Short mmCIF file of C-alpha atoms in Angstrom, two decimals:
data_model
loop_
_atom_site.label_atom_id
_atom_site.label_comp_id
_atom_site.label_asym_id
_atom_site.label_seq_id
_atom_site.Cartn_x
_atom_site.Cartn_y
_atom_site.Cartn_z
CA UNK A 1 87.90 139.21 73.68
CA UNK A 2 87.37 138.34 77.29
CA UNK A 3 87.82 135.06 79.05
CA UNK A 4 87.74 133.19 82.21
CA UNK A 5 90.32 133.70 85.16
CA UNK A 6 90.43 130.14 85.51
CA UNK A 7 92.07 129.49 82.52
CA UNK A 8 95.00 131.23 83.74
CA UNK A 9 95.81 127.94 85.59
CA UNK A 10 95.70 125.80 82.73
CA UNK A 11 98.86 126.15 80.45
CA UNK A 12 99.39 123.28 77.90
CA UNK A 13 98.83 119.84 78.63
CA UNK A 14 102.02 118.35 79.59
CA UNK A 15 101.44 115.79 76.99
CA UNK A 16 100.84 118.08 74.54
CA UNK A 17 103.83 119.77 75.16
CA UNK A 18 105.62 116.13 74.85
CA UNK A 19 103.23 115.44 71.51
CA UNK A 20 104.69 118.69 69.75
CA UNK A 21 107.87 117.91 70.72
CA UNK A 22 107.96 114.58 69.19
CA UNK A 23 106.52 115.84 66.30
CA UNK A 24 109.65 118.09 65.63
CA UNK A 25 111.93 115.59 65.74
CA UNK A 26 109.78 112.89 63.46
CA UNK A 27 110.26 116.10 61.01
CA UNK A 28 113.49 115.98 60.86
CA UNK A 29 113.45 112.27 60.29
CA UNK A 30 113.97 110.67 63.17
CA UNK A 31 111.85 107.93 64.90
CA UNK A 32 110.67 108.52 68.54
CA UNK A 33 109.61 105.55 71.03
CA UNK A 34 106.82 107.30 72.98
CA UNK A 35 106.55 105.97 76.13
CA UNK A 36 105.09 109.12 77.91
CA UNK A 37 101.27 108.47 77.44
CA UNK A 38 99.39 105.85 78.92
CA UNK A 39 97.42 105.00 75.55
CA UNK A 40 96.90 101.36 75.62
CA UNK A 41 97.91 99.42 72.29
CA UNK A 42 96.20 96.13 72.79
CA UNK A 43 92.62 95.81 71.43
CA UNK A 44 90.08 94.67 73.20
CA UNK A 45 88.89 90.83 73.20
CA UNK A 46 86.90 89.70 69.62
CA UNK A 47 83.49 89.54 71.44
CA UNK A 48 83.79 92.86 72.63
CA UNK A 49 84.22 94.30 69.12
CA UNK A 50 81.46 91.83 68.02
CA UNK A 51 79.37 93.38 70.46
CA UNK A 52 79.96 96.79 69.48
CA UNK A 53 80.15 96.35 65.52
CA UNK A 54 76.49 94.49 65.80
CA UNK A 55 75.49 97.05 67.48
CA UNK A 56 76.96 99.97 65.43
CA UNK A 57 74.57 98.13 62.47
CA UNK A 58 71.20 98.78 64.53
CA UNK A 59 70.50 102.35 63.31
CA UNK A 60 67.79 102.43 65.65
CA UNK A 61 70.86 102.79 68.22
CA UNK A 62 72.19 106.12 66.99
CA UNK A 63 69.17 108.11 68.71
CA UNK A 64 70.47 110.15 72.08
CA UNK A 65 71.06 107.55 74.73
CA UNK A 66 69.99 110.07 76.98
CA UNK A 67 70.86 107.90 80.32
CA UNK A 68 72.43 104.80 80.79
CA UNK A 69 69.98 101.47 79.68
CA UNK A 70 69.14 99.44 82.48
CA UNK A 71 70.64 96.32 81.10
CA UNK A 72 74.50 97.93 81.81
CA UNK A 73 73.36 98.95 85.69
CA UNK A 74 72.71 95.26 86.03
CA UNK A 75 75.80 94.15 84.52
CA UNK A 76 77.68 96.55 86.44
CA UNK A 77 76.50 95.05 89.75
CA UNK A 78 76.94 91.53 88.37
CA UNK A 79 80.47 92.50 87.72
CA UNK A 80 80.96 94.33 90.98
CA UNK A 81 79.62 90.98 93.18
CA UNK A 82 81.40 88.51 91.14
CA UNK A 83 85.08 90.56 90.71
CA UNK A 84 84.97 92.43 94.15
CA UNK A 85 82.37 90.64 96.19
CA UNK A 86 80.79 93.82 96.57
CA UNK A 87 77.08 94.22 96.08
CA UNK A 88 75.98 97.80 94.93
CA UNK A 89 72.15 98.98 93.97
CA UNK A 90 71.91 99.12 90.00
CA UNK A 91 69.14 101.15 90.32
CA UNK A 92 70.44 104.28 92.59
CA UNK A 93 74.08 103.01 93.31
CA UNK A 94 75.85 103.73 89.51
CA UNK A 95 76.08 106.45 86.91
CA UNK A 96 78.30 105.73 83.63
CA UNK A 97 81.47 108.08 82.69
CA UNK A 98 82.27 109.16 79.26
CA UNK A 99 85.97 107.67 80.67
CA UNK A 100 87.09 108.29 83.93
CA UNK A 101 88.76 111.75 82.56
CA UNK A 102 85.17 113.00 82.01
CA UNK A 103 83.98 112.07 85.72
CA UNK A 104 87.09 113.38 87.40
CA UNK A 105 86.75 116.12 85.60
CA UNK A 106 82.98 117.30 86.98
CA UNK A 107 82.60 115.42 89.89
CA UNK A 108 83.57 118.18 92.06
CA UNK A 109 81.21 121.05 90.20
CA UNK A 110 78.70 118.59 92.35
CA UNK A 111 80.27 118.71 95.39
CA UNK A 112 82.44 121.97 96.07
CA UNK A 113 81.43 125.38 96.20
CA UNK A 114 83.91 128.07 95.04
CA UNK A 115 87.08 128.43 97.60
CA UNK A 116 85.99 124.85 99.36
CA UNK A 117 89.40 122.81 100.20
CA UNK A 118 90.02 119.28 98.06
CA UNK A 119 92.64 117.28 99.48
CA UNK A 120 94.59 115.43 96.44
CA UNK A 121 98.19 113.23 96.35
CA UNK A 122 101.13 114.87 95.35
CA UNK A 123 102.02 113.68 92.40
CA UNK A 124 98.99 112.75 91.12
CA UNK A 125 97.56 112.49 87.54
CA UNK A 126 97.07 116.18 86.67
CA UNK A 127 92.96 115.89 86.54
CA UNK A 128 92.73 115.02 89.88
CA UNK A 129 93.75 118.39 90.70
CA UNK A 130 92.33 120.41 87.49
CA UNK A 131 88.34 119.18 87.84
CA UNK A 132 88.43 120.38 91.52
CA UNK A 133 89.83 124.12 90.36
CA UNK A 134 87.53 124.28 87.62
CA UNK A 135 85.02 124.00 90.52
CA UNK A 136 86.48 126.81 92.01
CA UNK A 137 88.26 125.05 94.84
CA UNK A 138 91.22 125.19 96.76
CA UNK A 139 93.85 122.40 96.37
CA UNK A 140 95.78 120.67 99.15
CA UNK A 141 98.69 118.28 98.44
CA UNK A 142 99.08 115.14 100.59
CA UNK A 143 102.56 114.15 99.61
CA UNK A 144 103.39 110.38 98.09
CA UNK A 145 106.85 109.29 99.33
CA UNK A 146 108.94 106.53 98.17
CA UNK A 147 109.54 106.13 102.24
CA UNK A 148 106.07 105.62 103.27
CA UNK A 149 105.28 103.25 100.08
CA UNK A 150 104.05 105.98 98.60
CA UNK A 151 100.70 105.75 101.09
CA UNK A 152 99.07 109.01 102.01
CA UNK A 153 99.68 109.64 105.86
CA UNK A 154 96.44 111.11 106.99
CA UNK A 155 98.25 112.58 110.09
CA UNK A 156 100.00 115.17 108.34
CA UNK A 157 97.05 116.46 107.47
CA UNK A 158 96.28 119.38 109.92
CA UNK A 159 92.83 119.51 111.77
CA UNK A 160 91.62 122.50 110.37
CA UNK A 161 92.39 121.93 106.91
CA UNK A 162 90.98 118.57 107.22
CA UNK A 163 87.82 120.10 108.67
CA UNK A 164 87.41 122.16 105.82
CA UNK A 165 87.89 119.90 102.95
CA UNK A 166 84.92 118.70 101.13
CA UNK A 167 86.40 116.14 98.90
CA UNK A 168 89.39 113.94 98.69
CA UNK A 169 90.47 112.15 95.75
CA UNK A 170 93.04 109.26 96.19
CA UNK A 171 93.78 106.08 93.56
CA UNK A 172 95.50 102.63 93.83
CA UNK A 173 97.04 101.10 92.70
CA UNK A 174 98.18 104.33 92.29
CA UNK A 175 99.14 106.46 88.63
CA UNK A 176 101.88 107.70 88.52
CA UNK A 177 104.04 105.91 91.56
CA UNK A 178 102.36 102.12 90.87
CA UNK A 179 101.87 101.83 94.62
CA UNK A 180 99.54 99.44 96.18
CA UNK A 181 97.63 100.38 99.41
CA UNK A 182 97.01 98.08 102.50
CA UNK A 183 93.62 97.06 104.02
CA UNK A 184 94.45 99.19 107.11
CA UNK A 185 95.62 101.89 105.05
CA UNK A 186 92.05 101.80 103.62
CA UNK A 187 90.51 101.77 106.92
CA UNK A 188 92.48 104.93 108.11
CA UNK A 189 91.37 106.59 104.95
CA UNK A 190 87.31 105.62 105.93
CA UNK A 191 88.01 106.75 109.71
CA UNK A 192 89.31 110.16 108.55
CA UNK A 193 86.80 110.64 105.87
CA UNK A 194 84.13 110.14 108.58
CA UNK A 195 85.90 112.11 111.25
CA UNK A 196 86.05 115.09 109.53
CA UNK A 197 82.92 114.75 106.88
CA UNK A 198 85.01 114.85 103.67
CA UNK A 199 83.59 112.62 100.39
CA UNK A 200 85.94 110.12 99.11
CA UNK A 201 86.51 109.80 95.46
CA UNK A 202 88.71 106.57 94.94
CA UNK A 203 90.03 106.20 91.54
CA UNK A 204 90.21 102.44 90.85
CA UNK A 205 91.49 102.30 87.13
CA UNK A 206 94.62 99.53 87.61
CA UNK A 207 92.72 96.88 90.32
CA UNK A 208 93.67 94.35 87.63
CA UNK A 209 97.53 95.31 86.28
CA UNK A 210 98.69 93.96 89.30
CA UNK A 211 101.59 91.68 88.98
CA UNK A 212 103.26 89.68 91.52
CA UNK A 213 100.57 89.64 94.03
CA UNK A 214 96.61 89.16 93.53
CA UNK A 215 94.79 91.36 91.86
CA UNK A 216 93.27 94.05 93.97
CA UNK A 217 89.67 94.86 95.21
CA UNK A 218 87.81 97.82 95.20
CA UNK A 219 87.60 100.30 97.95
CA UNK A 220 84.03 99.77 98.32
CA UNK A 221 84.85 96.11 99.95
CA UNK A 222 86.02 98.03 103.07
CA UNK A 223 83.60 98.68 105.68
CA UNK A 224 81.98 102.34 105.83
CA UNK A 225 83.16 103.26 102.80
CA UNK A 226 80.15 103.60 100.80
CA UNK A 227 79.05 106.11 103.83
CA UNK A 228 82.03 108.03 102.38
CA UNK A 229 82.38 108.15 99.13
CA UNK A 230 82.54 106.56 95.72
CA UNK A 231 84.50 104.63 92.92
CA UNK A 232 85.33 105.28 89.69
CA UNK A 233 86.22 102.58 87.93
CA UNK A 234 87.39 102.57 84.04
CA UNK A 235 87.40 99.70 80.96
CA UNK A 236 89.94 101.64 79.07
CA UNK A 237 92.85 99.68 80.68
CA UNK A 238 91.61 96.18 81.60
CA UNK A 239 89.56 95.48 78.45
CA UNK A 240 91.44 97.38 75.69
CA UNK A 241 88.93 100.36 75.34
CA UNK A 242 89.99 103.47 75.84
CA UNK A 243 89.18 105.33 73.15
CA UNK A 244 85.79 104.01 73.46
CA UNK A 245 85.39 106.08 76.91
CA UNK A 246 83.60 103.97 79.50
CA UNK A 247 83.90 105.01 83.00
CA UNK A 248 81.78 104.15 85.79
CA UNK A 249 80.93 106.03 89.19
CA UNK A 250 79.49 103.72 91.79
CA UNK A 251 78.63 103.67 95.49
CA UNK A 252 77.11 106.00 97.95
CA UNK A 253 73.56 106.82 96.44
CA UNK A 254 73.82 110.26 97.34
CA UNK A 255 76.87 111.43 95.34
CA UNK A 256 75.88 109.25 92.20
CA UNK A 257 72.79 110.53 92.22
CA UNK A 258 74.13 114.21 92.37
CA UNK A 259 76.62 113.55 89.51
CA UNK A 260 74.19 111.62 87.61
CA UNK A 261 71.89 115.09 87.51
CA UNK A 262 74.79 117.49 86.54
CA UNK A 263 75.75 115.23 83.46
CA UNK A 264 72.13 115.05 82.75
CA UNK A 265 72.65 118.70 82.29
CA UNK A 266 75.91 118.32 80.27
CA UNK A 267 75.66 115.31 77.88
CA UNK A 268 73.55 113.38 76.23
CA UNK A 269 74.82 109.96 77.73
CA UNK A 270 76.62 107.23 75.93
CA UNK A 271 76.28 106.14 72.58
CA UNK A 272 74.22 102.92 72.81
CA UNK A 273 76.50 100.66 71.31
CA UNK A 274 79.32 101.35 73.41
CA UNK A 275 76.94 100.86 76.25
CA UNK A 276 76.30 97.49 74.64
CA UNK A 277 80.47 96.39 74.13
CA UNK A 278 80.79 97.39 78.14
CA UNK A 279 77.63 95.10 78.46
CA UNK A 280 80.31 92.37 76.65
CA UNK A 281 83.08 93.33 78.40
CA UNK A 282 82.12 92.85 81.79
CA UNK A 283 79.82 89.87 81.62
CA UNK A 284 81.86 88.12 78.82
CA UNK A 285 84.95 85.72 78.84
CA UNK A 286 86.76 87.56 81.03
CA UNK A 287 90.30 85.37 79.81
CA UNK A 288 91.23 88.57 78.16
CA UNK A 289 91.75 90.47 81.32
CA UNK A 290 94.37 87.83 82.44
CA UNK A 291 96.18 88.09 78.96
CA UNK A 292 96.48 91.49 79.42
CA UNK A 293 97.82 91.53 82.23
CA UNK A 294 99.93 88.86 81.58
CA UNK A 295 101.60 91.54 78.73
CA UNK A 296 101.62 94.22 80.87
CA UNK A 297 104.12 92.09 83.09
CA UNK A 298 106.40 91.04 80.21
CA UNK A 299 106.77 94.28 79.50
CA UNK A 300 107.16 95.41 83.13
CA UNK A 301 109.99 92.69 83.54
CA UNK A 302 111.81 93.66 79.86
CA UNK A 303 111.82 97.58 80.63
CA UNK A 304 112.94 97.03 84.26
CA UNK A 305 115.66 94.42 84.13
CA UNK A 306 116.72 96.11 80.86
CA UNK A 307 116.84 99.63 82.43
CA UNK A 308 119.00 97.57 85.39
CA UNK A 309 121.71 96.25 83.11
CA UNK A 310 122.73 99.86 81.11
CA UNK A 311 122.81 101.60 84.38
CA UNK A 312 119.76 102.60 85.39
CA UNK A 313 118.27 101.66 88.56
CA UNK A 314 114.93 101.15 89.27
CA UNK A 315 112.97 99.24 90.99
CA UNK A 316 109.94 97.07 88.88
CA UNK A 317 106.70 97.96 89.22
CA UNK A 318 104.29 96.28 91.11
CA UNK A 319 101.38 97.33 89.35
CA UNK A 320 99.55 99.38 86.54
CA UNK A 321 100.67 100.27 83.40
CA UNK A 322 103.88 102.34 84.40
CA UNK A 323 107.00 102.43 85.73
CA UNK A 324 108.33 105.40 88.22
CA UNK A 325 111.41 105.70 88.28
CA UNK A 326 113.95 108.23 89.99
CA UNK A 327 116.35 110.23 87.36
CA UNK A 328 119.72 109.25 86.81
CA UNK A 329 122.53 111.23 88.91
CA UNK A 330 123.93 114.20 87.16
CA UNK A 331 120.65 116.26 86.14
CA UNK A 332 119.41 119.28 87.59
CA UNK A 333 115.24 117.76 86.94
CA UNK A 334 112.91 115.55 85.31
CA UNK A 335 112.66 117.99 82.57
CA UNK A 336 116.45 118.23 81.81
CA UNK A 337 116.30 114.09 82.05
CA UNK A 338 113.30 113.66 79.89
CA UNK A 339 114.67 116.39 77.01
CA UNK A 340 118.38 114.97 77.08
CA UNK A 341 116.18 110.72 76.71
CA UNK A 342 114.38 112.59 73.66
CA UNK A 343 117.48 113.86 72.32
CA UNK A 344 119.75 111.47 72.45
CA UNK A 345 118.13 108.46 72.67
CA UNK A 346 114.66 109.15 70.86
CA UNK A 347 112.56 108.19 73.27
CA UNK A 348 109.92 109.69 75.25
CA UNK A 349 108.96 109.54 79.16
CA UNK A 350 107.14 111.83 81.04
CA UNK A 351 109.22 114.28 83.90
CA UNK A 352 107.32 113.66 87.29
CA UNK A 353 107.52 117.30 87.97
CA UNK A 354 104.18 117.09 85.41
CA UNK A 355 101.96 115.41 88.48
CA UNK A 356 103.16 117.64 91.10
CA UNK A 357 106.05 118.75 93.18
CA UNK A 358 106.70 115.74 95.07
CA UNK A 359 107.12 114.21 91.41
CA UNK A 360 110.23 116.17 90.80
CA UNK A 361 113.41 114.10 90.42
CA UNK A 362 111.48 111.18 88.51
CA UNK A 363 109.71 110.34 85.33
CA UNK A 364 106.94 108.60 84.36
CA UNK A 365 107.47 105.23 81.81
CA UNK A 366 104.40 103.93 80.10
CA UNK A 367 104.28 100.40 79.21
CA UNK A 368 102.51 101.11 75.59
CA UNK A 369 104.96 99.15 73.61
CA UNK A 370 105.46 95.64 72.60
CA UNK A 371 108.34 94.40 73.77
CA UNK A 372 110.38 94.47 70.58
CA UNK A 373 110.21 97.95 70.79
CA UNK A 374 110.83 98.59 74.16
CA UNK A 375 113.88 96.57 73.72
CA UNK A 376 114.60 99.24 70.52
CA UNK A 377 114.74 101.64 73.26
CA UNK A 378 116.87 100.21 75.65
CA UNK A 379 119.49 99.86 72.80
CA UNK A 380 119.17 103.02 72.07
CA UNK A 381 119.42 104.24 75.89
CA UNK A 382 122.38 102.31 76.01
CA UNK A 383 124.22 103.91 73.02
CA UNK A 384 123.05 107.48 74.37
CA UNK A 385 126.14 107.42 76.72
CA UNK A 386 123.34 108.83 79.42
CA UNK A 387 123.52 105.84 81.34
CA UNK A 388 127.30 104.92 83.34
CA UNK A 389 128.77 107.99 82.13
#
């Protein structure tokens, strides 16, 4: 059998690596606190369900949705004036996702042509970079450091490889550093974009699991930015439902519109009821979001200031759903640190090294526990002997 050169880049999932791992050791009998996947464990609000279970019962709704009903443009845009003052066309300005994953994953068969430059962070969540080489492109790291706030510096980009890009991709508050950008970082991202013709994909996921500040807007607030580019914005974090899969893609008409055709070509659209429980979602009671945010931050302030006291520093995380943190002293990388957690302490992180090379020399922590647990594994940590060796 013969198969695709392009699968030579793809070795296994990081996280499935981690998965099979865990697995092993669960064989042997021993429990493992998995804290390496961002898999959100609380549910989404009761009317949200409701919405989707009533729905579910219809069996007129399990015919192909084939695009996306006209009621969940409009809520879209209701929810986009009234969360980020920002007012967006329902009828040419938004395509639904099947989950962000899904839309980062394709957007760039619409936009690049095969060797075309894409300009993504470094680290980064790993499809930022894989749907661009699927496309046949060319990657380009711009390097997160802890030293610049983890901000993209658009001068160290060179002329000529800005000139050639075609797409950028950048995200905050940001996954996997939890870094928040400034307004006038924002505007420095629009001026380049438009200086050197490159489309923006901003990857707006966390805008609400932020935690001592105000929540965040949406890059589409800033001026000229729907010249540039687009949002994707995700329900899988916010309202508890991400194993549903509901993604959205809004702003500039152009590059909706071009996604919007290749999925036509690719799926079949979204299965009506879920349509109908992001309907709920984002029109609803929106209390929920603040409780879950709310838990995020308890759990934020237990893992932190827990990590603090056996020995561990780190700094707490001003947003999202994770903590990055730099390894302990005394191990050679974030793969030694993250096998020698499993080991000894049975729990689970992810190395950074997994969302680039600027990620070496930290690890990922996902908040996906409650906080008895995550107390269960800073016992543990502590009794490892890791920490204050």
């Amino acid at each position: 059998m013969q198969f695709s050169e392009r699968m030579k880049h793809f070795g296994d999932n990081i996280f499935t690596v981690l998965l099979n791992r865990k697995r092993e050791l669960e064989k042997e009998g021993r429990k493992v606190i998995d804290l390496s996947v961002g898999t959100p464990n609380i549910p989404p609000a009761d009317h949200v369900i409701r919405a989707l279970v009533e729905a579910a019962s219809d069996r007129q709704n399990y015919v192909y949705a084939i695009k996306d009903l006209d009621e969940l443009h409009e809520a879209v845009a209701v929810w986009y004036r009234r969360r980020y003052g920002v007012e967006i066309d329902p009828a040419s300005e938004v395509v639904s996702l099947l989950g962000s994953q899904e839309g980062l994953a394709h957007i760039a068969l619409s936009v690049v042509n095969e060797g075309d430059t894409v300009l993504v962070p470094d680290p980064c969540y790993p499809v930022f970079g894989d749907g661009p080489v699927i496309a046949g492109a060319q990657l380009y790291p711009m390097p997160l450091r802890k030293e610049k706030n983890y901000l993209i510096d658009f001068r160290e980009i060179p002329d000529e490889v800005a000139d050639r890009a075609k797409l950028m991709v950048v995200s905050y508050p940001n996954n996997p550093t939890a870094a928040l950008a400034t307004d006038q970082w924002y505007e420095d991202c629009i001026a380049f974009a438009k200086k050197h013709d490159i489309i923006v994909l901003h990857d707006n996921a966390y805008s609400e699991l932020v935690f001592d500040t105000e929540p965040t807007g949406s890059f589409l607030a800033h001026p000229g930015a729907r010249e540039v580019g687009v949002e994707f914005n995700s329900l899988s974090k916010t309202y508890g439902l991400a194993g549903a899969r509901i993604g959205f893609c809004i702003g500039n008409s152009r590059v909706v519109e071009q996604l919007a055709r290749l999925k036509s070509n690719m799926d079949y659209g979204m299965f009506l009821p879920i349509q109908k429980a992001a309907i709920a979602a984002i029109t609803g009671d929106q209390s929920c979001v603040k409780t879950t945010r709310e838990a995020y931050r308890r759990r934020r302030d237990c893992l932190c200031d827990g990590c603090r006291e056996i020995g561990w520093e780190m700094d707490r995380s001003p947003a999202t759903m994770f903590v990055w943190a730099k390894i302990p002293k005394g191990f050679p990388s974030s793969e030694a640190f993250v096998s020698a957690l499993l080991d000894r302490a049975g729990v689970l992180v992810t190395p950074g090294s997994a969302f680039g090379e600027s990620g070496e020399g930290y690890v990922r922590i996902a908040l996906v526990k409650d906080e008895e647990e995550l107390r269960e594994a800073l016992e543990n940590m502590r009794a490892s002997g890791i920490f204050r060796q």
